mmCIF file of C-alpha atoms in Angstrom:
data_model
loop_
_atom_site.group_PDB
_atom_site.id
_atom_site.type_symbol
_atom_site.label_atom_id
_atom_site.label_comp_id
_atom_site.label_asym_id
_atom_site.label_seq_id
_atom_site.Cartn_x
_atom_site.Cartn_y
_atom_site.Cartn_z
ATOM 1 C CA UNK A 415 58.680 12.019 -22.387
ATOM 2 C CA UNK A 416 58.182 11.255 -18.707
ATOM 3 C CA UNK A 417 59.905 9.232 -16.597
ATOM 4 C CA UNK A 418 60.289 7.980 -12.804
ATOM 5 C CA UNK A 419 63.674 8.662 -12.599
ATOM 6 C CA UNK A 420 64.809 11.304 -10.006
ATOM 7 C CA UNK A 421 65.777 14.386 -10.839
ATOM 8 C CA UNK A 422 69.340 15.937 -9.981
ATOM 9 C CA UNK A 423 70.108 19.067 -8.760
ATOM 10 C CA UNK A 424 66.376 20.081 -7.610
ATOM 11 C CA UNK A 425 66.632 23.032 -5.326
ATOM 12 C CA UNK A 426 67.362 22.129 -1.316
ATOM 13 C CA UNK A 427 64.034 20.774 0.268
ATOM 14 C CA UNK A 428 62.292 20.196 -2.890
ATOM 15 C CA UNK A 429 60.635 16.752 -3.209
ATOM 16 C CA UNK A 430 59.935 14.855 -6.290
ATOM 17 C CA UNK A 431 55.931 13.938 -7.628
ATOM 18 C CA UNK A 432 57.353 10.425 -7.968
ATOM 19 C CA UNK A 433 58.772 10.106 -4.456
ATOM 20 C CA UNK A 434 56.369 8.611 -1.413
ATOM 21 C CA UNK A 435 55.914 12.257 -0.270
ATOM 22 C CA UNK A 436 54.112 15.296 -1.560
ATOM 23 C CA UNK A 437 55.711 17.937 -2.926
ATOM 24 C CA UNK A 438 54.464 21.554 -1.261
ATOM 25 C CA UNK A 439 52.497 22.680 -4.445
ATOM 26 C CA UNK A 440 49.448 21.235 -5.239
ATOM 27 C CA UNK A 441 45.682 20.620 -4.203
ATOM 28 C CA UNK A 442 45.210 21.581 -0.386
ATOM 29 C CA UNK A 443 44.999 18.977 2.166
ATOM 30 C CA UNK A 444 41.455 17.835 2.594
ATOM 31 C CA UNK A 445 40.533 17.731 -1.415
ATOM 32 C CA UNK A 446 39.459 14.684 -2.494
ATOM 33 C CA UNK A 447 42.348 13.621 -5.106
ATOM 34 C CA UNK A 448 39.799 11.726 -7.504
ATOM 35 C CA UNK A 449 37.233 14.907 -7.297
ATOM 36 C CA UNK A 450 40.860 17.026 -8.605
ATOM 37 C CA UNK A 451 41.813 14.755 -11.062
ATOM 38 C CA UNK A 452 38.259 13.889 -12.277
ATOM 39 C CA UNK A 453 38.626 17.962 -12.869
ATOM 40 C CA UNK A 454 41.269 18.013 -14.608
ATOM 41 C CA UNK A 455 40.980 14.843 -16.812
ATOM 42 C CA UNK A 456 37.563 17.020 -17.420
ATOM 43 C CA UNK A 457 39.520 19.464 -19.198
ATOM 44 C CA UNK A 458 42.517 17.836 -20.786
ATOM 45 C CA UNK A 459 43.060 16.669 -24.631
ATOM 46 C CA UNK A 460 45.662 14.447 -24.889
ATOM 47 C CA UNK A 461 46.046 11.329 -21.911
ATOM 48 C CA UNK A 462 48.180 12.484 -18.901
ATOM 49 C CA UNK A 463 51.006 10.275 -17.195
ATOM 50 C CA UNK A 464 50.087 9.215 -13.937
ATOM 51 C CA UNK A 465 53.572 10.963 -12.629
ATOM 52 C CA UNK A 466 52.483 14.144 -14.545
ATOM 53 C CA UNK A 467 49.068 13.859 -12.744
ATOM 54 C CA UNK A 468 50.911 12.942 -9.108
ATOM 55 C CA UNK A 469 52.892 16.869 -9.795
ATOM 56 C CA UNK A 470 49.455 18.366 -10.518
ATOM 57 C CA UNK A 471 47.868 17.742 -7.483
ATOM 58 C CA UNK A 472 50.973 17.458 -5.220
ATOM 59 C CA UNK A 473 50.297 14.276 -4.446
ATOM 60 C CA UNK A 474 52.439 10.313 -4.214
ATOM 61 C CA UNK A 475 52.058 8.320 -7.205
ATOM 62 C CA UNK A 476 50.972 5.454 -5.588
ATOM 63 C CA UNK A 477 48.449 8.011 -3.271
ATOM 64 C CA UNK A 478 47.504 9.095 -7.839
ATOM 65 C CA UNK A 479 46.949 5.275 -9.016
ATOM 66 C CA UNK A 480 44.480 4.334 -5.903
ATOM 67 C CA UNK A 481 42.534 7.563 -7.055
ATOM 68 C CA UNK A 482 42.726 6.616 -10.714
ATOM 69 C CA UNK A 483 41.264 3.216 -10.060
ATOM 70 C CA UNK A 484 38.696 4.658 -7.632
ATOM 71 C CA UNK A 485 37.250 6.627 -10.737
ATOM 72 C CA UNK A 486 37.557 3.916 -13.010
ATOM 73 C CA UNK A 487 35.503 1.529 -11.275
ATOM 74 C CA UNK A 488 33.252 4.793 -10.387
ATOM 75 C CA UNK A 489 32.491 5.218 -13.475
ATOM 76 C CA UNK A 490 32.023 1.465 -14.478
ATOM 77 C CA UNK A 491 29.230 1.532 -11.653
ATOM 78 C CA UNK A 492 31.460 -0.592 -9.527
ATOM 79 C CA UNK A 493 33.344 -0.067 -5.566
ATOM 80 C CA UNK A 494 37.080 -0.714 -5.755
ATOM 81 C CA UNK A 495 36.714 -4.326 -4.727
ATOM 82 C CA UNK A 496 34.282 -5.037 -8.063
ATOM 83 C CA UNK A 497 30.948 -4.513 -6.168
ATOM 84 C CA UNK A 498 28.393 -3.073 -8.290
ATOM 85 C CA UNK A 499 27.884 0.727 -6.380
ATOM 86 C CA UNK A 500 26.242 2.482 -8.579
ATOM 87 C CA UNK A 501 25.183 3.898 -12.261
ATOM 88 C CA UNK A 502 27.478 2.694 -15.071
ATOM 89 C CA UNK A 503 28.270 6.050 -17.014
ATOM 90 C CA UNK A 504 28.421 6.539 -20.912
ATOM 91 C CA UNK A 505 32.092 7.577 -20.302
ATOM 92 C CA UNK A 506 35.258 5.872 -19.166
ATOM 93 C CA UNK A 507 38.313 6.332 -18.002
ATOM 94 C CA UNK A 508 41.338 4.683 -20.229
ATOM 95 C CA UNK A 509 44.385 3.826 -20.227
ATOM 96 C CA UNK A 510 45.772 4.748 -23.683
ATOM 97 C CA UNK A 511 49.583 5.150 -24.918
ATOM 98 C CA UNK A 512 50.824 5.054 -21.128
ATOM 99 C CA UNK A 513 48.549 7.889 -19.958
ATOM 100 C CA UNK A 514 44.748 8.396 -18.770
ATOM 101 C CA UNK A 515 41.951 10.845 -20.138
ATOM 102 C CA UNK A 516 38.050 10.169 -20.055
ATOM 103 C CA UNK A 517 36.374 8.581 -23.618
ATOM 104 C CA UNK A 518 32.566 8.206 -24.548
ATOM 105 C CA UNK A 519 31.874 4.744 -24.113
ATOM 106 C CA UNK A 520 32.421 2.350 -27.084
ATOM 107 C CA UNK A 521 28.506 1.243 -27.643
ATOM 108 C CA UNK A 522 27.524 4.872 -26.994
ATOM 109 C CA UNK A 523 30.005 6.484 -30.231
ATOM 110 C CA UNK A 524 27.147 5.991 -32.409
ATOM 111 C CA UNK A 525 24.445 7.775 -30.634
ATOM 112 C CA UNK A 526 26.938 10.915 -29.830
ATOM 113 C CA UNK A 527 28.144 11.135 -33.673
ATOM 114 C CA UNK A 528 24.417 11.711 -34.615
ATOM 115 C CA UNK A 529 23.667 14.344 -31.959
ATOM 116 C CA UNK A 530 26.641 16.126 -32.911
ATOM 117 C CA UNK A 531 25.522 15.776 -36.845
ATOM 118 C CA UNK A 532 22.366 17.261 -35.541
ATOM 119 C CA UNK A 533 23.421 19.865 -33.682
ATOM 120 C CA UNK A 534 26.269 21.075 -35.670
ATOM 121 C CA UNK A 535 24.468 21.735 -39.090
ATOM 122 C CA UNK A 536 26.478 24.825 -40.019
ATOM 123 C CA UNK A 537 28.949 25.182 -42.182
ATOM 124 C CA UNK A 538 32.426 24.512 -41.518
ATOM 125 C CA UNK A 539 34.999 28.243 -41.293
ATOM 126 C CA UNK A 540 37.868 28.874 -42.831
ATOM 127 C CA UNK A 541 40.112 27.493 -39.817
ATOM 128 C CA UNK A 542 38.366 24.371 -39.816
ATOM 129 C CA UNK A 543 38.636 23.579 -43.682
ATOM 130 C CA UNK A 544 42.597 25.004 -43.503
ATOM 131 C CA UNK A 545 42.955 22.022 -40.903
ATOM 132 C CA UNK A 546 41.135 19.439 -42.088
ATOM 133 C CA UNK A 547 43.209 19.850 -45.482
ATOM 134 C CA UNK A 548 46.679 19.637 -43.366
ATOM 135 C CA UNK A 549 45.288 16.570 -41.692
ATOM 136 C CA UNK A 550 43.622 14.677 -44.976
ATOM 137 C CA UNK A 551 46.847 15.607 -47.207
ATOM 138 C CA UNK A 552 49.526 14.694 -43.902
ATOM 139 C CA UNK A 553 47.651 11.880 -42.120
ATOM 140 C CA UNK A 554 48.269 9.682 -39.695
ATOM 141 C CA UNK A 555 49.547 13.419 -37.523
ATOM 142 C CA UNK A 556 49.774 14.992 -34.544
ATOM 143 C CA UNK A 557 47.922 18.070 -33.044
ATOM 144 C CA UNK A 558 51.465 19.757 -32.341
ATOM 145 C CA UNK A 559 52.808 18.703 -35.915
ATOM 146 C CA UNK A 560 49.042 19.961 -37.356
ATOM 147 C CA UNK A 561 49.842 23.047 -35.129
ATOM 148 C CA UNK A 562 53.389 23.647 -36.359
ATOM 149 C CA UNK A 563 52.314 23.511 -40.410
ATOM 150 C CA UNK A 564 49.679 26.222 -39.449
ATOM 151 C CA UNK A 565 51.495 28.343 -37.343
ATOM 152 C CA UNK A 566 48.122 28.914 -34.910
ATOM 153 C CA UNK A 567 46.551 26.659 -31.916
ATOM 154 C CA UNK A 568 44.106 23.856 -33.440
ATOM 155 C CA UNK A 569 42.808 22.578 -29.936
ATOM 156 C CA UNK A 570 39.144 23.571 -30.739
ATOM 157 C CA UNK A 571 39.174 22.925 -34.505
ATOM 158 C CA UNK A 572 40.109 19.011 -34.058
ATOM 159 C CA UNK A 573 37.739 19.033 -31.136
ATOM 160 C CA UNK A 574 35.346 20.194 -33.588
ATOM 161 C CA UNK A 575 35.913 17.944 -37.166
ATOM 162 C CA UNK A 576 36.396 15.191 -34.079
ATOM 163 C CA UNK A 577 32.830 15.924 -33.475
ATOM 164 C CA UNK A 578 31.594 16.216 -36.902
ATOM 165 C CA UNK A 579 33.110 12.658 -37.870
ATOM 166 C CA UNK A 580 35.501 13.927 -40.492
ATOM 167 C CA UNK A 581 38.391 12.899 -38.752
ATOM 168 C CA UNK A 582 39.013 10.051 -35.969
ATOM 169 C CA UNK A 583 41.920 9.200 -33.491
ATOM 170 C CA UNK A 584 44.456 6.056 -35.465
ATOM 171 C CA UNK A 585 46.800 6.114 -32.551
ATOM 172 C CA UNK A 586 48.809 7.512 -29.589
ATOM 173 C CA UNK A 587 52.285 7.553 -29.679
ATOM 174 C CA UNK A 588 53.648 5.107 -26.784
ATOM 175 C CA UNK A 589 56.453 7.219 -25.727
ATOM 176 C CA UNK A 590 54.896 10.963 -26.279
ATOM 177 C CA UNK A 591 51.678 10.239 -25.453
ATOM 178 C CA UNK A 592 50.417 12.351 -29.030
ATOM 179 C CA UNK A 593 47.369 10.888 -30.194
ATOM 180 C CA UNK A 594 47.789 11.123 -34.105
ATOM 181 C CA UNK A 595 44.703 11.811 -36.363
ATOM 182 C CA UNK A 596 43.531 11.037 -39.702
ATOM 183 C CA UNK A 597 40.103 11.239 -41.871
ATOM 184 C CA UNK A 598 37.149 8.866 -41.628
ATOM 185 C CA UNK A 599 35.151 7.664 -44.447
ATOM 186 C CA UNK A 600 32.805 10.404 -43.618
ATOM 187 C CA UNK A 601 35.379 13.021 -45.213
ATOM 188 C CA UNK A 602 34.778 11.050 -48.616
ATOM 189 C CA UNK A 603 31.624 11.136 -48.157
ATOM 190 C CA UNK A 604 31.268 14.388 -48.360
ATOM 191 C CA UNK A 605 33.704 15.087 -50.605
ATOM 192 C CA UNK A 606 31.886 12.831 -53.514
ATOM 193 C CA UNK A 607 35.228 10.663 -53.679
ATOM 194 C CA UNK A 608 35.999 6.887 -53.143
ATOM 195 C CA UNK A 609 39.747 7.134 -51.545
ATOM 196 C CA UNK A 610 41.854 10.187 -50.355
ATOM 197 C CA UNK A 611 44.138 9.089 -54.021
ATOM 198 C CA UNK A 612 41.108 11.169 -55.717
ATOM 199 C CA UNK A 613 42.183 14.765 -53.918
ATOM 200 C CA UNK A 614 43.585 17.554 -55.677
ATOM 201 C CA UNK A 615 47.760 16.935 -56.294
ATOM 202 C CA UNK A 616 49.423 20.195 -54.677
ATOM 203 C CA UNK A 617 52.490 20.237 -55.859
ATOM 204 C CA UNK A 618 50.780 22.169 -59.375
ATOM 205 C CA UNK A 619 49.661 24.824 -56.760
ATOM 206 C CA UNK A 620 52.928 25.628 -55.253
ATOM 207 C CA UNK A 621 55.501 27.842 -56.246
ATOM 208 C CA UNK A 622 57.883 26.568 -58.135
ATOM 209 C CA UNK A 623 60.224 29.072 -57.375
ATOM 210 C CA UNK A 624 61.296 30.505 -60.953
ATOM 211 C CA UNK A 625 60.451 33.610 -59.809
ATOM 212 C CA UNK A 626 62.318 33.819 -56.619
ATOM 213 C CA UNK A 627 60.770 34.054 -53.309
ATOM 214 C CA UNK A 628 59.866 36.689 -51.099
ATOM 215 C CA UNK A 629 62.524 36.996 -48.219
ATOM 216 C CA UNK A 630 61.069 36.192 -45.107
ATOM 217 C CA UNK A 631 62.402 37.599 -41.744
#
């Protein structure tokens, strides 16, 4: 969890992201900060702090927020001061669970769920199925929890039931910042079921144990 306060014993002439200077590391003087963070929120999953944002680019927070709101009303087709300035784009910029990442605009979810459905009539693999089982019998969950049961990275599997429709964002945690996942009526769908009560029970598929178990090392 981040947090503004100051922190001890940093090595002689370091300065902190939060502090009204710039720490050495960072974007070079003369980059735009909005053109770097509009970069990386380009590339991010989860939504970043503004004071994790401010040590990215080696920049003040306050210097981070005026370049946040910049791109927010940028994007909204507005200047800073509410003016309309421009196009308003089918994405956002939001503020969700104390941190910032770009979203497809609300009226637009519609029209992107049904080019993905188009465009993504193949089959799902093995890794896909494997995580959308985790998620359906584990839900509301993290990516790192979702991560953890598997043992492997699932960045580009959620990314890709996300954009199927089988499985939908229910919430960020407030003080991690983890948006949690769980299925979408799509999954039953699909599935031929009315409610996620009709899926298999596992506990008749586990090892019960009478056996022993293998030792793992």
């Amino acid at each position: 969890m981040t947090t503004d306060e100051p922190i001890m014993d940093a090595a002689p002439g370091t300065i902190e992201a939060g502090s009204d200077e710039a720490p050495a590391r960072g974007i070079p003087h003369g980059v735009d900060v909005a053109r770097a963070l509009e970069a990386i929120f380009m590339v991010v999953d989860e939504p970043q702090s503004v004071v994790g944002l401010a040590s990215a680019v080696g920049r003040p927070v306050k210097e981070v927020r005026a370049a946040i709101a910049e791109l927010v009303a940028d994007y909204d087709g507005l200047a800073v001061d509410g003016r309309p300035a421009g196009p308003r784009r089918g994405f956002e910029l939001r503020e969700v669970g104390g941190g910032w990442r770009i979203y497809v605009r609300s009226e637009l979810d519609e029209v992107v769920r049904d080019f993905v459905h188009t465009q993504n009539p193949s089959k799902l693999s093995q890794a896909a199925l494997e995580t959308l089982a985790v998620i359906a019998y584990k839900q509301p969950i993290s990516r790192g929890a979702i991560a953890s049961i598997r043992a492997v990275k699932v960045d580009s599997v959620v990314r890709t039931l996300l954009g199927r429709g089988l499985i939908t964002e229910a919430f960020t945690d407030s003080e991690t910042g983890a948006i949690h996942y769980e299925t979408t009526d799509l999954l039953l769908v699909q599935l031929g079921i009315n409610s996620l009560d009709e899926l298999p029970k596992i506990s008749p598929l586990l090892d019960d144990g009478s056996e022993g178990f293998d030792d793992v090392r």
